[in-house]
Coordinates of C-alpha atoms and ligand atoms in Angstrom, one line a residue:
X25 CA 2.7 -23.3 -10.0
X26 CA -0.6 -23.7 -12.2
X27 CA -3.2 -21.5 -11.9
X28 CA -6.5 -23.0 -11.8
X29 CA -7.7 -22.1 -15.4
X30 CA -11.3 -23.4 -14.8
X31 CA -11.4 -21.0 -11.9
X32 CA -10.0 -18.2 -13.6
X33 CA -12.7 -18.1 -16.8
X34 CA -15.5 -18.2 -14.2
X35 CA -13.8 -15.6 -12.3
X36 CA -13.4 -13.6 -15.8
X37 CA -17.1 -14.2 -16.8
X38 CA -18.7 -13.0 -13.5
X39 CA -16.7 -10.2 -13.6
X40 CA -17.9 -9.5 -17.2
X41 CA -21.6 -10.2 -16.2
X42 CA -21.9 -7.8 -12.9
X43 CA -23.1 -5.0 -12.8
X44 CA -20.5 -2.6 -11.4
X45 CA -20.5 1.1 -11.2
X46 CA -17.0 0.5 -12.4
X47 CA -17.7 -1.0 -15.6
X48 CA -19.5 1.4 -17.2
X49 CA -16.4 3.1 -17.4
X50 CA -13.7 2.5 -20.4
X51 CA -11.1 2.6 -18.2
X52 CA -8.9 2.3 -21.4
X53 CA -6.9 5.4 -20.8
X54 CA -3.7 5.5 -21.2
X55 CA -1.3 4.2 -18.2
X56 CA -4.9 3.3 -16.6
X57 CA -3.8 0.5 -14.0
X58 CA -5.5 -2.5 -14.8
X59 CA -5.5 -4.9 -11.7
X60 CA -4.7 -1.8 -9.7
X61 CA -7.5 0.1 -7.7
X62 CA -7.5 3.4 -9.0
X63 CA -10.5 6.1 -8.7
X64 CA -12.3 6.2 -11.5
X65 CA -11.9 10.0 -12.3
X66 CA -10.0 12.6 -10.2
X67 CA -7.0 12.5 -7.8
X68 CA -6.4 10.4 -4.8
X69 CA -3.4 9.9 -2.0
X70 CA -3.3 7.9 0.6
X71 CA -5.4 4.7 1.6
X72 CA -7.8 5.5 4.4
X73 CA -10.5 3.6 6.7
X74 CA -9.5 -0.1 5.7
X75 CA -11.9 -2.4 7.2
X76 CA -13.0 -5.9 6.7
X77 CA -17.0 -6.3 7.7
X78 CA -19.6 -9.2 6.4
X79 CA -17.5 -10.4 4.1
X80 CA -16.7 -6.2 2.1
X81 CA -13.4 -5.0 2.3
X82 CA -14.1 -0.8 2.6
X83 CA -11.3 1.3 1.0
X84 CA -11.4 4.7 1.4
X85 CA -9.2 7.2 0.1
X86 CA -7.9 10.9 -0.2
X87 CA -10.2 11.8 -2.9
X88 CA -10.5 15.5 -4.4
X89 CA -13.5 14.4 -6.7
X90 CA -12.7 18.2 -8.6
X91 CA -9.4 18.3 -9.9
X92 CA -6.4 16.3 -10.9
X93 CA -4.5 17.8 -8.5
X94 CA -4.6 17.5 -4.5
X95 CA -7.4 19.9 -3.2
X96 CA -9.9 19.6 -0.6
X97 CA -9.8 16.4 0.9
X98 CA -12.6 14.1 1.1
X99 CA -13.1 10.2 1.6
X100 CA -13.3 8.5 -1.8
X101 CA -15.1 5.3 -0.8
X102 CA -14.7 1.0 -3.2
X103 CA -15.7 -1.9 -1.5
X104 CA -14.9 -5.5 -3.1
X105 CA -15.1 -9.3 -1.7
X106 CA -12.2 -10.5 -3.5
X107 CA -9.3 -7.5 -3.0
X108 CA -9.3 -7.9 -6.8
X109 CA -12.1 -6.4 -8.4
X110 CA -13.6 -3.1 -7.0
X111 CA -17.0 -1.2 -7.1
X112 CA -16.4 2.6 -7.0
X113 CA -19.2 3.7 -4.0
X114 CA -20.4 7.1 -3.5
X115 CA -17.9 9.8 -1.9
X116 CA -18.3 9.2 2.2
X117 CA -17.0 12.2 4.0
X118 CA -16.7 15.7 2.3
X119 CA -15.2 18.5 3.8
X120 CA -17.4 20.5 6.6
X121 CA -16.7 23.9 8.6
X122 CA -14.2 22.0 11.1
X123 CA -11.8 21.2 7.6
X124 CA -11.1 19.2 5.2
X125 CA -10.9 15.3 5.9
X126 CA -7.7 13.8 5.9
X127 CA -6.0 10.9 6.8
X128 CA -7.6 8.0 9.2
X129 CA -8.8 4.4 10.0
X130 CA -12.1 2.6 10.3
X131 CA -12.8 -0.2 13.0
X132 CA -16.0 -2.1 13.8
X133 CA -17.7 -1.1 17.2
X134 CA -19.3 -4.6 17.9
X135 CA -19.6 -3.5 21.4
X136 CA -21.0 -0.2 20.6
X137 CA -18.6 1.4 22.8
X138 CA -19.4 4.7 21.5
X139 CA -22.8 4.2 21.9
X140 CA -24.0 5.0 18.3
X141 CA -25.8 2.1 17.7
X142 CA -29.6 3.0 18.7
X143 CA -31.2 -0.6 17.6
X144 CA -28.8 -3.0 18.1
X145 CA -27.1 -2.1 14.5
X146 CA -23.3 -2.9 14.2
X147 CA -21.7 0.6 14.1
X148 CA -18.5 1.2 11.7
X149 CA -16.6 3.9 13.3
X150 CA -14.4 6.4 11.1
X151 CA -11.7 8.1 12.8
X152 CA -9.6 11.0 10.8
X153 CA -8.1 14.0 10.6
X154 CA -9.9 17.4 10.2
X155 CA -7.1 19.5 9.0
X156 CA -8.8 23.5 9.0
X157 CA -7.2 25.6 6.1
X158 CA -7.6 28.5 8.5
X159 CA -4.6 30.7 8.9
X160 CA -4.9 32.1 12.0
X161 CA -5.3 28.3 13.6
X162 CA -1.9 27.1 11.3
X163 CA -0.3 30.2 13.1
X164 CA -1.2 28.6 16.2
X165 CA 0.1 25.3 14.7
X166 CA -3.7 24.0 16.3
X167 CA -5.5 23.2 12.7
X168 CA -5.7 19.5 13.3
X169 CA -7.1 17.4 15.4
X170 CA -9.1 14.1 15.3
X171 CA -12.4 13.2 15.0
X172 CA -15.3 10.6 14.2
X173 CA -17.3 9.4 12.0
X174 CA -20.3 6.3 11.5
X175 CA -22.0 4.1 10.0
X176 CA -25.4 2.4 11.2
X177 CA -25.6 0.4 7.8
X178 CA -22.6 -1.1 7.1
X179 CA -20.6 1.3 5.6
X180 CA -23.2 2.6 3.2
X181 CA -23.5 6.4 4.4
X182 CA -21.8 8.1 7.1
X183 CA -22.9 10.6 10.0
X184 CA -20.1 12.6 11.7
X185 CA -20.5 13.0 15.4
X186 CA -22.2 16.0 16.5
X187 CA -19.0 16.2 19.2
X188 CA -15.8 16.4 16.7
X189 CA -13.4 17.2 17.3
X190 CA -12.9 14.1 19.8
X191 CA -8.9 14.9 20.2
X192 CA -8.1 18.9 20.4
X193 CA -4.2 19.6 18.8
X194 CA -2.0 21.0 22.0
X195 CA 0.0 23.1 19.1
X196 CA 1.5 20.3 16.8
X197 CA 1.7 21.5 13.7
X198 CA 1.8 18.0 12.5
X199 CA -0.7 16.2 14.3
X200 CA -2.5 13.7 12.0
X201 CA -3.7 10.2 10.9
X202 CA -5.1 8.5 13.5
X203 CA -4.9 4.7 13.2
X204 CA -7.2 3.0 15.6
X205 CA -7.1 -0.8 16.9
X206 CA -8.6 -2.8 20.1
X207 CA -6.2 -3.4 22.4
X208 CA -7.5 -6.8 24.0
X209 CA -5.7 -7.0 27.0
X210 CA -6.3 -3.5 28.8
X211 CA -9.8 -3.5 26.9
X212 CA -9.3 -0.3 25.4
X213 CA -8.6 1.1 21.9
X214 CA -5.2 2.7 21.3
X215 CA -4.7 5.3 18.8
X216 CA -1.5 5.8 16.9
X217 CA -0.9 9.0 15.9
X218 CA 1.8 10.8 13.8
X219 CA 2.8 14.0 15.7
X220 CA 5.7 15.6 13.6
X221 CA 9.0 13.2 14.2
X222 CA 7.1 11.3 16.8
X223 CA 4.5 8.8 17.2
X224 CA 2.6 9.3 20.2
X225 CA 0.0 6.5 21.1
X226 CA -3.8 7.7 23.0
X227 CA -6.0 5.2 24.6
X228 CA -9.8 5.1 25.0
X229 CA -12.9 3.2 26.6
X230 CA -15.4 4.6 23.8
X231 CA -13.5 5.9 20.9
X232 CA -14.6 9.8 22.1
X233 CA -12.5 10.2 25.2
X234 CA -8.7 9.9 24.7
X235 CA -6.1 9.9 27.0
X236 CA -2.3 10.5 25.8
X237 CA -0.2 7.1 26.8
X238 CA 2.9 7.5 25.8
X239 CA 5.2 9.1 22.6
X240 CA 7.9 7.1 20.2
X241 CA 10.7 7.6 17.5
X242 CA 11.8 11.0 18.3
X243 CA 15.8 9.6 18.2
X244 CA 15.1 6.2 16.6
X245 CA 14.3 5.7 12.9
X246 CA 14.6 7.6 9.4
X247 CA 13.8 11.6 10.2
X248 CA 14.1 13.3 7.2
X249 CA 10.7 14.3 6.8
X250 CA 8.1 14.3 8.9
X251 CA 6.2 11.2 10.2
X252 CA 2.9 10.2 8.7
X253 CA 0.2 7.4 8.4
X254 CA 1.5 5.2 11.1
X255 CA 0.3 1.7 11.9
X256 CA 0.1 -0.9 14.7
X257 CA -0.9 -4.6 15.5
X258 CA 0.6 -7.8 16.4
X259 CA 1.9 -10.4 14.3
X260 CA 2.7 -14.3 15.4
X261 CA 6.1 -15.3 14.8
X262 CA 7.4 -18.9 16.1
X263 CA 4.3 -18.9 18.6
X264 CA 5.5 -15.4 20.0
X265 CA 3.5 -12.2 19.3
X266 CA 5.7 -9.3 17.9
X267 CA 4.4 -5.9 17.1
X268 CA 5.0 -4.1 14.3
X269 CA 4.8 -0.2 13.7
X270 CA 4.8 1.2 10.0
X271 CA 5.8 5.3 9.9
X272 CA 5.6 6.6 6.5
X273 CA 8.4 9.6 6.1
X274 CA 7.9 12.9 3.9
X275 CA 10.8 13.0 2.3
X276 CA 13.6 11.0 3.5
X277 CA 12.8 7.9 1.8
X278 CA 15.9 5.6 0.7
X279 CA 15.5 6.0 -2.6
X280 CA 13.7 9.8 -2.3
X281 CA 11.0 11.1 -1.6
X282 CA 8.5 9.0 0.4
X283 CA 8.3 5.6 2.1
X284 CA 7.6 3.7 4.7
X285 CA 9.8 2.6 7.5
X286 CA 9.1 -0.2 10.1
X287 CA 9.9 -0.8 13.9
X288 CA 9.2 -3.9 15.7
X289 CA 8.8 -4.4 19.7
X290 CA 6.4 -5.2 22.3
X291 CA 3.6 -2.8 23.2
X292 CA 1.4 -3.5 26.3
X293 CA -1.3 -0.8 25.9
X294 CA 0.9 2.1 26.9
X295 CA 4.4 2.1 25.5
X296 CA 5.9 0.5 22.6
X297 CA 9.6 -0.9 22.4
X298 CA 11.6 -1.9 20.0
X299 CA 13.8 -4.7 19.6
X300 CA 16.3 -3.3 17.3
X301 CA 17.3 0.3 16.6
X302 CA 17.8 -0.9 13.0
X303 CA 15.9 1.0 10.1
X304 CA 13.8 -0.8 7.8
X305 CA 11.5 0.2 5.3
X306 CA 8.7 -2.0 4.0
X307 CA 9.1 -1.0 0.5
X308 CA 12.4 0.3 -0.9
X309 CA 11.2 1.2 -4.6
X310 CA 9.7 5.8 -5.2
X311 CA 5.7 4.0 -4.9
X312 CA 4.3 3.0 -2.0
X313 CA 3.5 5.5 0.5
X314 CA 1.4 5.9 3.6
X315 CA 0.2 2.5 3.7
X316 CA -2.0 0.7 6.1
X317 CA -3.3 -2.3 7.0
X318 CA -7.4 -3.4 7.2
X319 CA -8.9 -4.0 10.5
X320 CA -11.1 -6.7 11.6
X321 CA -9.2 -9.4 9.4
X322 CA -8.5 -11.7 12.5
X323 CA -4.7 -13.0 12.3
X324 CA -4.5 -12.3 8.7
X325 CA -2.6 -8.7 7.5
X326 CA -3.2 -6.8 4.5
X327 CA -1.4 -4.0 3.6
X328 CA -2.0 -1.7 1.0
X329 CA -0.8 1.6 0.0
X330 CA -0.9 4.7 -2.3
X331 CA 2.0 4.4 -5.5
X332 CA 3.2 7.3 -6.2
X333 CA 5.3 9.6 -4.1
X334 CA 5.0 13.4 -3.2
X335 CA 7.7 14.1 -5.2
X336 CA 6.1 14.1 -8.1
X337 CA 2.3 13.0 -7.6
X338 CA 0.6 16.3 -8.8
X339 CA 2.6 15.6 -12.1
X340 CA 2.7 12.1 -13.2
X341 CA 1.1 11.8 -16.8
X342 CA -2.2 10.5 -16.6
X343 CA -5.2 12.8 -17.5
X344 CA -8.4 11.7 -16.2
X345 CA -7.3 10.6 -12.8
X346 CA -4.3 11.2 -11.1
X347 CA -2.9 8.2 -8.3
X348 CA -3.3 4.6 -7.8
X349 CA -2.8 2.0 -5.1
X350 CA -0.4 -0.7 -4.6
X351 CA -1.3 -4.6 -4.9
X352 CA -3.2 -5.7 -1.8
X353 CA -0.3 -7.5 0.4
X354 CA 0.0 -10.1 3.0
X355 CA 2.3 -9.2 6.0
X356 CA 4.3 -11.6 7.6
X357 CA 7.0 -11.7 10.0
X358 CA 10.5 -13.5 9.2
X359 CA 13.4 -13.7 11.1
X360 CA 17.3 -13.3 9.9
X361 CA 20.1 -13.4 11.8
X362 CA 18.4 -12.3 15.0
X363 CA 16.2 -9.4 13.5
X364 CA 12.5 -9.2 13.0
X365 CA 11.8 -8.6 9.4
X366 CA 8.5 -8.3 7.6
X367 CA 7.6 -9.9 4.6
X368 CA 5.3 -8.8 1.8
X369 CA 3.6 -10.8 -0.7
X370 CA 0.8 -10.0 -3.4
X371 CA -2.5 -11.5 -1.8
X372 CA -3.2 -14.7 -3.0
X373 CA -6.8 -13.6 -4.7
X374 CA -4.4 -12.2 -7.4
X375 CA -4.8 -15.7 -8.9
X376 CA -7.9 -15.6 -10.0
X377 CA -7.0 -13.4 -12.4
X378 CA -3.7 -14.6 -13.2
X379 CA -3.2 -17.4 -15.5
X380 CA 0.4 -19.3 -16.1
X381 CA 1.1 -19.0 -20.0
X382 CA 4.8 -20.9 -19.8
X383 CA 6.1 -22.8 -17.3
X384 CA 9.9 -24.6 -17.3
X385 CA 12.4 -25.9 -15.0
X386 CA 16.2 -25.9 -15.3
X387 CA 17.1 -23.7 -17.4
X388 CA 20.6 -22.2 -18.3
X389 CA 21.2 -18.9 -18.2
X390 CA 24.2 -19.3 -20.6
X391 CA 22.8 -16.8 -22.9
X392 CA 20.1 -14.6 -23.0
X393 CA 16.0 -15.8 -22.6
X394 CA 13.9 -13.9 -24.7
X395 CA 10.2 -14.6 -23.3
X396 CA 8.5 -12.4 -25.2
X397 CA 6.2 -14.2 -27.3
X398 CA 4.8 -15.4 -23.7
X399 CA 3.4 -11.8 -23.0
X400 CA 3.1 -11.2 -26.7
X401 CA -1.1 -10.6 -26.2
X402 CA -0.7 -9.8 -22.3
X403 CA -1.5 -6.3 -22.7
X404 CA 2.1 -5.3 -20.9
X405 CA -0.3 -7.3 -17.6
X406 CA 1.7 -10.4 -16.3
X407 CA 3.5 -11.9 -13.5
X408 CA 7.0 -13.7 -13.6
X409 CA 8.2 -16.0 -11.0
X410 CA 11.8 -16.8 -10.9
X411 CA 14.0 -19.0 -8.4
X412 CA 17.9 -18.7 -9.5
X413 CA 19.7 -21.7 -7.7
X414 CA 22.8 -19.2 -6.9
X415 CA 22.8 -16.1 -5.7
X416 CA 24.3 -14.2 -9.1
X417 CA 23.9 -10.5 -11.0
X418 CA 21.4 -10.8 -13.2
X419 CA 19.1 -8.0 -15.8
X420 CA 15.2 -9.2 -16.6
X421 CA 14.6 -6.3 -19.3
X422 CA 11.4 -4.9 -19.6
X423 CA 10.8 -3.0 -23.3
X424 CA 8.7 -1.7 -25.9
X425 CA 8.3 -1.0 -29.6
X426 CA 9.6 2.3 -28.9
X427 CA 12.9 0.9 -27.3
X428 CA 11.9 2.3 -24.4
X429 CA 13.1 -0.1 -20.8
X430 CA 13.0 -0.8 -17.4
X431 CA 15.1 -3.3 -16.2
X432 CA 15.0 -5.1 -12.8
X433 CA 17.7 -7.0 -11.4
X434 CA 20.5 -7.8 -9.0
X435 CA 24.0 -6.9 -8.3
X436 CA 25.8 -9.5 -6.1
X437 CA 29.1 -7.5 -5.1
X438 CA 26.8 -4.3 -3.6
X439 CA 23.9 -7.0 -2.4
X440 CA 21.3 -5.1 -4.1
X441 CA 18.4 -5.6 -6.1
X442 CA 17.7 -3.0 -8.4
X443 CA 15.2 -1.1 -10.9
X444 CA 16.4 1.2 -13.3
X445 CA 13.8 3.6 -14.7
X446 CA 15.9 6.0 -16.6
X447 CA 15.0 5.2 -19.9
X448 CA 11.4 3.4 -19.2
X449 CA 9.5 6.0 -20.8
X450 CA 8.0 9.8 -19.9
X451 CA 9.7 11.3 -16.9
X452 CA 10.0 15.1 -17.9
X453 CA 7.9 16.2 -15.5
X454 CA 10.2 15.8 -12.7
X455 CA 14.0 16.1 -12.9
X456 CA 14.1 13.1 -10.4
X457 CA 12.2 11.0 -11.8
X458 CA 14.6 9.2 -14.2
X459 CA 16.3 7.0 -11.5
X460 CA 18.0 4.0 -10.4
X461 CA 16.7 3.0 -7.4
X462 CA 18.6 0.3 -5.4
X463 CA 17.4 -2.1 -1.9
X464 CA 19.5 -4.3 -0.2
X465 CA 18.9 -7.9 -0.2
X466 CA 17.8 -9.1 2.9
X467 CA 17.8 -12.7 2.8
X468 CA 20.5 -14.8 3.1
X469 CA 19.6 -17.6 1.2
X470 CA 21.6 -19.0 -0.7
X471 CA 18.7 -19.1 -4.1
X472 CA 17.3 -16.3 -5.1
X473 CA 13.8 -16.3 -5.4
X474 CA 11.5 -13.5 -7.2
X475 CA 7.8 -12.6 -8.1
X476 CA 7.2 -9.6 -10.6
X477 CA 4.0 -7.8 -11.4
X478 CA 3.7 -5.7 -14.1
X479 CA 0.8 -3.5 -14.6
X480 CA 0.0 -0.7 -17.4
X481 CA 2.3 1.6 -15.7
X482 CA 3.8 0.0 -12.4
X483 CA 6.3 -3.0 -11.5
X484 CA 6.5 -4.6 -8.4
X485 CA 9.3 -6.6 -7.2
X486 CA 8.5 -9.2 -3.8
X487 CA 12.4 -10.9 -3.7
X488 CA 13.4 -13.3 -1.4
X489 CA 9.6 -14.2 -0.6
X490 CA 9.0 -10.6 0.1
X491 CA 11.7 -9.7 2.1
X492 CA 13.3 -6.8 0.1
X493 CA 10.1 -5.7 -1.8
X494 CA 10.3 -2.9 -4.8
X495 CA 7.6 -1.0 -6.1
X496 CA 7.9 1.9 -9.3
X497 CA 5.7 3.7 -11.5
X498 CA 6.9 4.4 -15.2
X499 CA 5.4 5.9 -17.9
X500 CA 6.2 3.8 -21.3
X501 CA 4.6 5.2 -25.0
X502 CA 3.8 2.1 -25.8
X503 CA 2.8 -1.5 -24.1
X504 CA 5.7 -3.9 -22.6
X505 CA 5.7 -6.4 -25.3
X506 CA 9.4 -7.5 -24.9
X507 CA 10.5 -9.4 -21.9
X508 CA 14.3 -11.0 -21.9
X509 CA 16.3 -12.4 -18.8
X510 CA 20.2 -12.5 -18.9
X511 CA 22.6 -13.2 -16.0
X512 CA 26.2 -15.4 -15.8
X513 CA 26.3 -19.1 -17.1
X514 CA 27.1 -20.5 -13.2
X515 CA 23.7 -18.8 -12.5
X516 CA 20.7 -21.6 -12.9
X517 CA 17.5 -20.8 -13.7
X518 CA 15.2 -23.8 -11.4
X519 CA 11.8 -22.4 -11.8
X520 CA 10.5 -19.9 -14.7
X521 CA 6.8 -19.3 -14.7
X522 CA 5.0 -16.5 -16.6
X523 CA 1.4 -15.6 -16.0
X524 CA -0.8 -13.1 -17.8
X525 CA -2.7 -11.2 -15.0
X526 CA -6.6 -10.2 -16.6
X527 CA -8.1 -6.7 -16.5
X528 CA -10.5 -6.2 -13.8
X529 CA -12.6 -4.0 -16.1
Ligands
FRU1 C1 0.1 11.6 3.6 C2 -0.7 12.8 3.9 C3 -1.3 12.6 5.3 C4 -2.5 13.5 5.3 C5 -2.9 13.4 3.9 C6 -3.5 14.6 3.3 O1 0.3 11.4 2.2 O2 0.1 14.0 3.9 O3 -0.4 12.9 6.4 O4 -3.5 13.2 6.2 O5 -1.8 13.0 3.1 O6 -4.1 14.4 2.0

C-alpha cells in the first residue's frame, strides 16, 4: 500500500506556503496533536454544526475561548477542503441573554424553508442548544431548549433568529443537542434530540415550527448516564437502506466514563425501530465522545468526535489548550452473523500526509520485530498497518526513552483487543486514568487485520477494517521512538507497512 510520494511533497509544500491563521501559531507544545484538529488556544468539547457546503467542511465546537477549563459555551468555528489541514475561523456564536450555546448541528436550507434567505443566498441553518445558567429555570428543570441560527454568506458570520427559542423545554432537565437532517420522503426535517434516557425525534416544514413525533431508548441500550449528542441518517447496505442512531452516554461507557453507543433500524419520518436489542458502541477505547456526522455529504459518512472523556477532560496535561478531536472517519455498514454493524475507518485524505517508510510481506513472528529505526525521525507521528494470517494473541509495544509504554494488542482466549495505558506516561491527575481498556472483536474472520495511528498524545486502533475501533489519549515525557511487535511463532505476519503521518502545521 504505497503512498503517492509525489503527491504527498506537493501536499506538504502547499501546506507550508498558505497562508493559514493556523500557522502563525508554533503549535509545538507539548502533547499538541499534530494531525489532529485541536483549537488553537483554550478548551473545547464536543464537535458541533458539521456541514459540507461548496467544497468547506464547517467544524464547530464547544469552545470557551477564556479558560482551560469548560465555561461558557460558545461555537469555536475551522473550515478545511481536505478534512486534514484546518484554518481556525473567528468564534461563531457566543453566549446571549437566552444562555450559553451548547450542543447542535448545521444543515444547508437550499430551499430556504425558513425563509432567511432575502436575495436568493443559500442559507446555512444552525440549530443548538441554549442552556440558561439561571437557577430558578434549572429548578423548573426548563433551562434548555433549542434554537436557530444563520448564515447568508456561507458560513462566514452568523445571525441568530430574532424568534429563539424555536423548541420551548416541557420540564426535561436534560433536553439537548439537536441533530437536524431532511427527511426526503415525508419532505420534512426531523430533529433528534437527547431528552435524558431517551431520544425523542420532532419534525418540521421550516426548521422554526416543530412538532414532537415520537420518543426512543428508554428500555433499550446502555443507561448509565444520561443520553447526549445523538445522530441519525441512512446508510446502504447490500442495496437496502438501514438507519443508524449514535447516543453518546455520560458515564456508563464500556470502558468508563463516556462513549458512544449505536442502534440500527428503520425510521419512516416518525418512529425509529431497531433491528436488534444488542448494544454496540462505535468506539470502545476512554476518547471519543459525542460524535457526529457532517451533513450535506451525499451517500458518503464522516464521523468525527471530541477525544477525551468527562472523566477527566478539565484535567488532562496540556496547558495552552485543553481537548482535541478524533481522526475524521468514514462510516460504513457491515453485516456478521445476522447483525448490523458499523465500520470506521480514518478518511482516506489522511494519505496525503502519510507516507510508507517500510513495507514487507511474510514475515515470522517467531521472535520479536523491533521497527523502530522506521519511526526513528517520525516525531512519535505514524501509521502501522498489519494483517496476521491467524487469529493469535499478540503485543505491538509502543515506548520511549523514558521506558515509559503503551501497548496495543489481542488476547485470543477473552476475544479482545486491547490497550494498556498504565504505564504510558502522566496520569496523576485522575485515579482512573491508568487503565487497561478491553473491546471485543467483532469480526469473525479468520485474519486479523489492523491500522494504528499514532499522534503526539493519542492511538487509534480501526481492527478488523473498523469493526472493533479503539481510541486513547496518553500522556508520554518524551516522544514514541520505540516500536516492537511480538506474538506466537504459528501467528504470520502477511502485510507490515509503516507510514510516517506529516504535521499539519
Ligand atoms: C456533551 C455535552 C452536551 C452539551 C455540551 C455542553 O459533551 O454535555 O450534552 O450540549 O456537552 O458543553
Amino acid at each position: 500500500m504505497k503512498r503517492n510520494n509525489v503527491y504527498y511533497l506537493i501536499t506538504l509544500l502547499l501546506m507550508v506556503c498558505s497562508f493559514n491563521a493556523a500557522a502563525q501559531q508554533p503549535y509545538t507544545e507539548k502533547h499538541r496533536p499534530q494531525f489532529h484538529f485541536s483549537p488553537a488556544a483554550k478548551w473545547m468539547n464536543d464537535p458541533n454544526g458539521m456541514v459540507y457546503h461548496k467544497g468547506v467542511y464547517h467544524l464547530f465546537y464547544q469552545y470557551f475561548p477564556d479558560g482551560t477549563k469548560w465555561g461558557p459555551m460558545h461555537w469555536g468555528h475551522a473550515t478545511s477542503k481536505d478534512l486534514v489541514s484546518w484554518q481556525h475561523k473567528p468564534t461563531a456564536l457566543f453566549p446571549d441573554s437566552l444562555g450559553y450555546i451548547f450542543s447542535g448541528s448545521a444543515v444547508v436550507d437550499s430551499l430556504n424553508t425558513a425563509g432567511f434567505a432575502k436575495n436568493g443566498e443559500t442559507p446555512l441553518v444552525a440549530i443548538f442548544t441554549h442552556h440558561s445558567p439561571k437557577p430558578e429555570l434549572e429548578k423548573i428543570k426548563k433551562n434548555q431548549y433549542q434554537s436557530l441560527a444563520y448564515s447568508l454568506d456561507d458560513g462566514e458570520t452568523w445571525t441568530k433568529y430574532e424568534g429563539n427559542p424555536v423548541l420551548e423545554n416541557p420540564g426535561i432537565i436534560d433536553f439537548r443537542d439537536p441533530k437536524v437532517m431532511w427527511h426526503e420522503a415525508s419532505k420534512k426535517w426531523i430533529m433528534t434530540l437527547a431528552t435524558k434516557d431517551r431520544i425523542t425525534f420532532y419534525s418540521s416544514p421550516n426548521l422554526k415550527d416543530w412538532q414532537k413525533e415520537s420518543e426512543f431508548g428508554s428500555k433499550l441500550g446502555a443507561h448509565g448516564g444520561v443520553w447526549e449528542c445523538p445522530d441519525l441518517f441512512p446508510l446502504d447496505i447490500n442495496g437496502k437502506q438501514v438507519w443508524v442512531l449514535l447516543v453518546s452516554i455520560n458515564p456508563g461507557a464500556p470502558n468508563g466514563g463516556s462513549g458512544t453507543q449505536y442502534f440500527t433500524g428503520a425510521f419512516d419520518g416518525k418512529t425509529f425501530v431497531p433491528d436488534s436489542a444488542q448494544t454496540k458502541f462505535i468506539d470502545y477505547g476512554t476518547d471519543n465522545y459525542a460524535g457526529i456526522t457532517w451533513s450535506n455529504t451525499g451517500d458518503r459518512k464522516i464521523f468525527l468526535g471530541w477525544m477525551n472523556n468527562w472523566q477527566y477532560a478539565n484535567e488532562v496535561p496540556t496547558e495552552a489548550w485543553r481537548g482535541a478531536a478524533t481522526l475524521p472517519r468514514d462510516l460504513k455498514l457491515v453485516q456478521v452473523n445476522g447483525q448490523h454493524y458499523l465500520s470506521a475507518s480514518p478518511v482516506k485524505e489522511l494519505d496525503r500526509i502519510t507516507q510508507t517508510v517500510f513495507e514487507k510481506s511474510k514475515l515470522n513472528l517467531n521472535k520479536e520485530i523491533d521497527l523502530s529505526s522506521h519511526i526513528a525521525n517520525a516525531k512519535g507521528q505514524f501509521r502501522l498497518d498489519l494483517t496476521f494470517n491467524a487469529e493469535e494473541s499478540f503485543n505491538i509495544l509502543l515506548s520511549n526513552k523514558s521506558g515509559q509504554k503503551l501497548t496495543i494488542g489481542y488476547d485470543k482466549e477473552a476475544k479482545q483487543y486491547f490497550i494498556d495505558r498504565t504505564q504510558a506516561g502522566q496520569s496523576d491527575f485522575e485515579a482512573g486514568f491508568a487503565k487497561k481498556h478491553l473491546a471485543p472483536r467483532i469480526s469473525v474472520d479468520k485474519r486479523i487485520q489492523l491500522t494504528l495511528i499514532a499522534d503526539a498524545a493519542s492511538v487509534e486502533l480501526f481492527a478488523d477494517q473498523g469493526l472493533t475501533v479503539m481510541t486513547d489519549v496518553f500522556f508520554p515525557a518524551e516522544t514514541i521512538s520505540i516500536l516492537k511487535i511480538n506474538g506466537p511463532k504459528k501467528n504470520k505476519l502477511t502485510e507490515l507497512t509503516v507510514s510516517k503521518i506529516a504535521s499539519i502545521y
